[in-house]
Amino acid sequence: MISINPTNIFPFLSGRLIEQQATRVDAAHQLLTTGTGPGNDFIGWLNPAAVAPESLIDEIVATAEHLHSLADKMVVVGIGGSYLGTRAVVDALSTNPNTITYAGQNVSAAYHANLLGELDNQDYVVNVVSKSGTTTEPAVAFRVILNHLNAKYPAGASDRVVATTDKNKGALRQLATQNGYKTFPIEDAIGGRYSVLSPVGLLPIAFAGVDIHALVRGAADMYALSETGDISSNPVLWYVATRNLLMLKGINIEVLASFEPRLHYLLEWWKQLFGESEGKNGIGLFPASVEYTTDLHSMGQYMQDGRRIVMETFLRVESGEPTLLVPDGNPIDELAYLVGRGLTDVNEAAWKATAAAHANGGVPNLTLNIPKLDAYHLGGLIYFFERACGISGYLMGVNPFDQPGVEDYKRGMFSLLGKPGASQSDDSRPEATHIQFG
Ligand code: PA5
């Protein structure tokens, strides 16, 4: 269900050196599987079939069908782990990704005003997703959307809202109880960025027409494949060992590269997963992304020739793309050699050439291959990264399941906005002054 092409790693790290990490990596792996590492109260995502048993999936599908009987558009209100995974899967797989629109992933007035304008003219339902129920961006956006919803549907607005939130506590849970919203619980032991394969992601993904049974099945099969502590048969351990060794050799940045625009939000989701999980105590590989071949005409130069602090992980889909051939045409464009060849062949050649060129330029790189871009294989890939991230955090000596750094900006923002009870900012720097030019 996944394979790794290591050709362009071996000039930088020998296969033997990677396999010699087996004990060290498996020790980190054991911390995760035995629940003995830091943050062990947040490993509820580990077994996908237990998180989303068939009965829950059936209930989610039935809810999605009921919501579709009310509207063909869903507004997902959420931020960070409460929205990125949804968007990753919907954009990659839905035949109509515009079925879902997003709110509360920013607090831009222009964005939300534009969204309300669009919603004036269409029927919609809302899935508000917030584990804490108190995150400012989605809470503000939900008020804005609810205001619109109440005005548009004076009778029955509450029937159009599903809240995905903590089982017992939080403002959103209280609001849901008060207004009689249908709800799905987010388990205590599942943090935002590891939650896409729970009701957080599964409801909107099902609404967008993606087969969530297959998505969870793919994750469950990857779980089974990655249970072993044997690095030579566990692709997760191999990936973790390789990127860790490269970090120890001075690599600071991992760039995830794809040749498929539909994977844009998968790259965004991956950056959040690894950025929030590893980036603490002055450690972690900085997660970045590029989208080729578009970015070969922008970031390609840096990748080939800039500071040698970068490793690259290519995501490659082996087959299943639509066949679109280069047609015959005017010879002036000198493309006769491509006539009758598929665009997929051209993209494949671009991947091969880029991976080789970057290795020659001093960028160690590996390719993760999935046979097909469908729900089953995407579920497997999502789980592959989640598990790799948990193990990798432990290998780096950090808690991969907390995000203390995210709180710092919030303190300052609450203080500036005058939130009752917010501590006054202890920023002793003088008030920022503007340097006016022109
Ligand atoms: O991964 C995380 O934990 C975060 O990105 C959260 O998902 C994000 O901050 C949103 O939190 P909440 O679901 O509580 O609104």
PDB file of N, CA, C and O and ligand atoms in Angstrom, residues 79-82 129-135 138 186 191-194 272 276 403 406 410, ligand 1:
ATOM      1  N   ILE A  79     -10.579  25.563  12.704  1.00  0.00           N
ATOM      2  CA  ILE A  79      -9.218  26.019  12.366  1.00  0.00           C
ATOM      3  C   ILE A  79      -8.207  24.950  12.786  1.00  0.00           C
ATOM      4  O   ILE A  79      -8.502  24.106  13.641  1.00  0.00           O
ATOM      5  N   GLY A  80      -7.030  24.992  12.189  1.00  0.00           N
ATOM      6  CA  GLY A  80      -5.958  24.052  12.552  1.00  0.00           C
ATOM      7  C   GLY A  80      -6.420  22.623  12.340  1.00  0.00           C
ATOM      8  O   GLY A  80      -6.996  22.269  11.308  1.00  0.00           O
ATOM      9  N   GLY A  81      -6.212  21.797  13.348  1.00  0.00           N
ATOM     10  CA  GLY A  81      -6.566  20.381  13.239  1.00  0.00           C
ATOM     11  C   GLY A  81      -8.055  20.152  13.078  1.00  0.00           C
ATOM     12  O   GLY A  81      -8.481  19.061  12.702  1.00  0.00           O
ATOM     13  N   SER A  82      -8.854  21.164  13.352  1.00  0.00           N
ATOM     14  CA  SER A  82     -10.299  20.996  13.211  1.00  0.00           C
ATOM     15  C   SER A  82     -10.780  21.305  11.796  1.00  0.00           C
ATOM     16  O   SER A  82     -11.985  21.324  11.557  1.00  0.00           O
ATOM     17  N   VAL A 129     -16.756  22.819  14.199  1.00  0.00           N
ATOM     18  CA  VAL A 129     -15.837  21.836  14.785  1.00  0.00           C
ATOM     19  C   VAL A 129     -14.840  22.547  15.686  1.00  0.00           C
ATOM     20  O   VAL A 129     -14.025  23.359  15.217  1.00  0.00           O
ATOM     21  N   SER A 130     -14.918  22.281  16.955  1.00  0.00           N
ATOM     22  CA  SER A 130     -13.923  22.840  17.878  1.00  0.00           C
ATOM     23  C   SER A 130     -13.877  21.968  19.118  1.00  0.00           C
ATOM     24  O   SER A 130     -14.884  21.812  19.806  1.00  0.00           O
ATOM     25  N   LYS A 131     -12.705  21.376  19.356  1.00  0.00           N
ATOM     26  CA  LYS A 131     -12.617  20.491  20.513  1.00  0.00           C
ATOM     27  C   LYS A 131     -12.784  21.290  21.798  1.00  0.00           C
ATOM     28  O   LYS A 131     -13.583  20.952  22.653  1.00  0.00           O
ATOM     29  N   SER A 132     -12.026  22.378  21.894  1.00  0.00           N
ATOM     30  CA  SER A 132     -12.098  23.176  23.120  1.00  0.00           C
ATOM     31  C   SER A 132     -13.412  23.942  23.175  1.00  0.00           C
ATOM     32  O   SER A 132     -13.953  24.207  24.247  1.00  0.00           O
ATOM     33  N   GLY A 133     -13.906  24.303  22.012  1.00  0.00           N
ATOM     34  CA  GLY A 133     -15.133  25.098  21.964  1.00  0.00           C
ATOM     35  C   GLY A 133     -14.892  26.557  22.266  1.00  0.00           C
ATOM     36  O   GLY A 133     -15.840  27.347  22.324  1.00  0.00           O
ATOM     37  N   THR A 134     -13.645  26.929  22.468  1.00  0.00           N
ATOM     38  CA  THR A 134     -13.366  28.322  22.854  1.00  0.00           C
ATOM     39  C   THR A 134     -12.355  28.996  21.930  1.00  0.00           C
ATOM     40  O   THR A 134     -11.917  30.103  22.209  1.00  0.00           O
ATOM     41  N   THR A 135     -11.944  28.335  20.867  1.00  0.00           N
ATOM     42  CA  THR A 135     -10.937  28.939  19.986  1.00  0.00           C
ATOM     43  C   THR A 135     -11.538  30.175  19.305  1.00  0.00           C
ATOM     44  O   THR A 135     -12.647  30.118  18.752  1.00  0.00           O
ATOM     45  N   PRO A 138     -12.798  30.270  15.117  1.00  0.00           N
ATOM     46  CA  PRO A 138     -14.067  29.619  14.776  1.00  0.00           C
ATOM     47  C   PRO A 138     -15.237  30.119  15.615  1.00  0.00           C
ATOM     48  O   PRO A 138     -16.374  30.157  15.127  1.00  0.00           O
ATOM     49  N   ILE A 186     -15.730  14.595  20.247  1.00  0.00           N
ATOM     50  CA  ILE A 186     -14.282  14.419  20.014  1.00  0.00           C
ATOM     51  C   ILE A 186     -13.720  13.830  21.307  1.00  0.00           C
ATOM     52  O   ILE A 186     -13.881  14.420  22.379  1.00  0.00           O
ATOM     53  N   GLY A 191      -6.059  14.672  19.932  1.00  0.00           N
ATOM     54  CA  GLY A 191      -5.774  16.100  19.728  1.00  0.00           C
ATOM     55  C   GLY A 191      -6.141  16.508  18.303  1.00  0.00           C
ATOM     56  O   GLY A 191      -6.265  15.667  17.402  1.00  0.00           O
ATOM     57  N   GLY A 192      -6.274  17.801  18.075  1.00  0.00           N
ATOM     58  CA  GLY A 192      -6.752  18.329  16.805  1.00  0.00           C
ATOM     59  C   GLY A 192      -6.036  17.782  15.582  1.00  0.00           C
ATOM     60  O   GLY A 192      -6.663  17.292  14.637  1.00  0.00           O
ATOM     61  N   ARG A 193      -4.720  17.830  15.569  1.00  0.00           N
ATOM     62  CA  ARG A 193      -3.999  17.492  14.333  1.00  0.00           C
ATOM     63  C   ARG A 193      -3.949  15.989  14.060  1.00  0.00           C
ATOM     64  O   ARG A 193      -3.476  15.578  13.001  1.00  0.00           O
ATOM     65  N   TYR A 194      -4.403  15.191  15.026  1.00  0.00           N
ATOM     66  CA  TYR A 194      -4.473  13.739  14.816  1.00  0.00           C
ATOM     67  C   TYR A 194      -5.941  13.291  14.674  1.00  0.00           C
ATOM     68  O   TYR A 194      -6.254  12.117  14.866  1.00  0.00           O
ATOM     69  N   GLN A 272       1.183  21.274   9.403  1.00  0.00           N
ATOM     70  CA  GLN A 272       0.659  21.495  10.751  1.00  0.00           C
ATOM     71  C   GLN A 272       1.018  20.323  11.658  1.00  0.00           C
ATOM     72  O   GLN A 272       1.452  20.504  12.792  1.00  0.00           O
ATOM     73  N   GLU A 276       3.577  21.469  14.564  1.00  0.00           N
ATOM     74  CA  GLU A 276       3.086  21.590  15.945  1.00  0.00           C
ATOM     75  C   GLU A 276       3.601  20.462  16.820  1.00  0.00           C
ATOM     76  O   GLU A 276       3.681  20.603  18.033  1.00  0.00           O
ATOM     77  N   GLN A 403       1.043  21.609  22.326  1.00  0.00           N
ATOM     78  CA  GLN A 403       1.402  22.755  21.486  1.00  0.00           C
ATOM     79  C   GLN A 403       1.463  24.011  22.348  1.00  0.00           C
ATOM     80  O   GLN A 403       0.720  24.960  22.120  1.00  0.00           O
ATOM     81  N   VAL A 406       1.571  27.639  20.944  1.00  0.00           N
ATOM     82  CA  VAL A 406       0.421  28.255  20.273  1.00  0.00           C
ATOM     83  C   VAL A 406      -0.303  29.210  21.226  1.00  0.00           C
ATOM     84  O   VAL A 406      -1.043  30.094  20.800  1.00  0.00           O
ATOM     85  N   LYS A 410      -1.979  34.002  21.758  1.00  0.00           N
ATOM     86  CA  LYS A 410      -3.353  34.177  22.243  1.00  0.00           C
ATOM     87  C   LYS A 410      -3.371  35.100  23.455  1.00  0.00           C
ATOM     88  O   LYS A 410      -4.222  35.982  23.550  1.00  0.00           O
TER      89      LYS A 410
HETATM   90  O1  PA5 B   1      -3.790  20.458  16.503  1.00  0.00           O
HETATM   91  C1  PA5 B   1      -4.309  21.163  17.341  1.00  0.00           C
HETATM   92  O2  PA5 B   1      -4.523  20.769  18.481  1.00  0.00           O
HETATM   93  C2  PA5 B   1      -4.745  22.565  16.989  1.00  0.00           C
HETATM   94  O3  PA5 B   1      -4.386  22.894  15.689  1.00  0.00           O
HETATM   95  C3  PA5 B   1      -6.261  22.700  17.126  1.00  0.00           C
HETATM   96  O4  PA5 B   1      -6.879  21.786  16.291  1.00  0.00           O
HETATM   97  C4  PA5 B   1      -6.715  24.118  16.788  1.00  0.00           C
HETATM   98  O5  PA5 B   1      -6.057  25.042  17.600  1.00  0.00           O
HETATM   99  C5  PA5 B   1      -8.221  24.252  16.975  1.00  0.00           C
HETATM  100  O6  PA5 B   1      -8.590  23.902  18.279  1.00  0.00           O
HETATM  101  P1  PA5 B   1     -10.082  23.614  18.660  1.00  0.00           P
HETATM  102  O7  PA5 B   1     -10.548  22.394  17.944  1.00  0.00           O
HETATM  103  O8  PA5 B   1     -10.078  23.418  20.148  1.00  0.00           O
HETATM  104  O9  PA5 B   1     -10.904  24.820  18.250  1.00  0.00           O
END
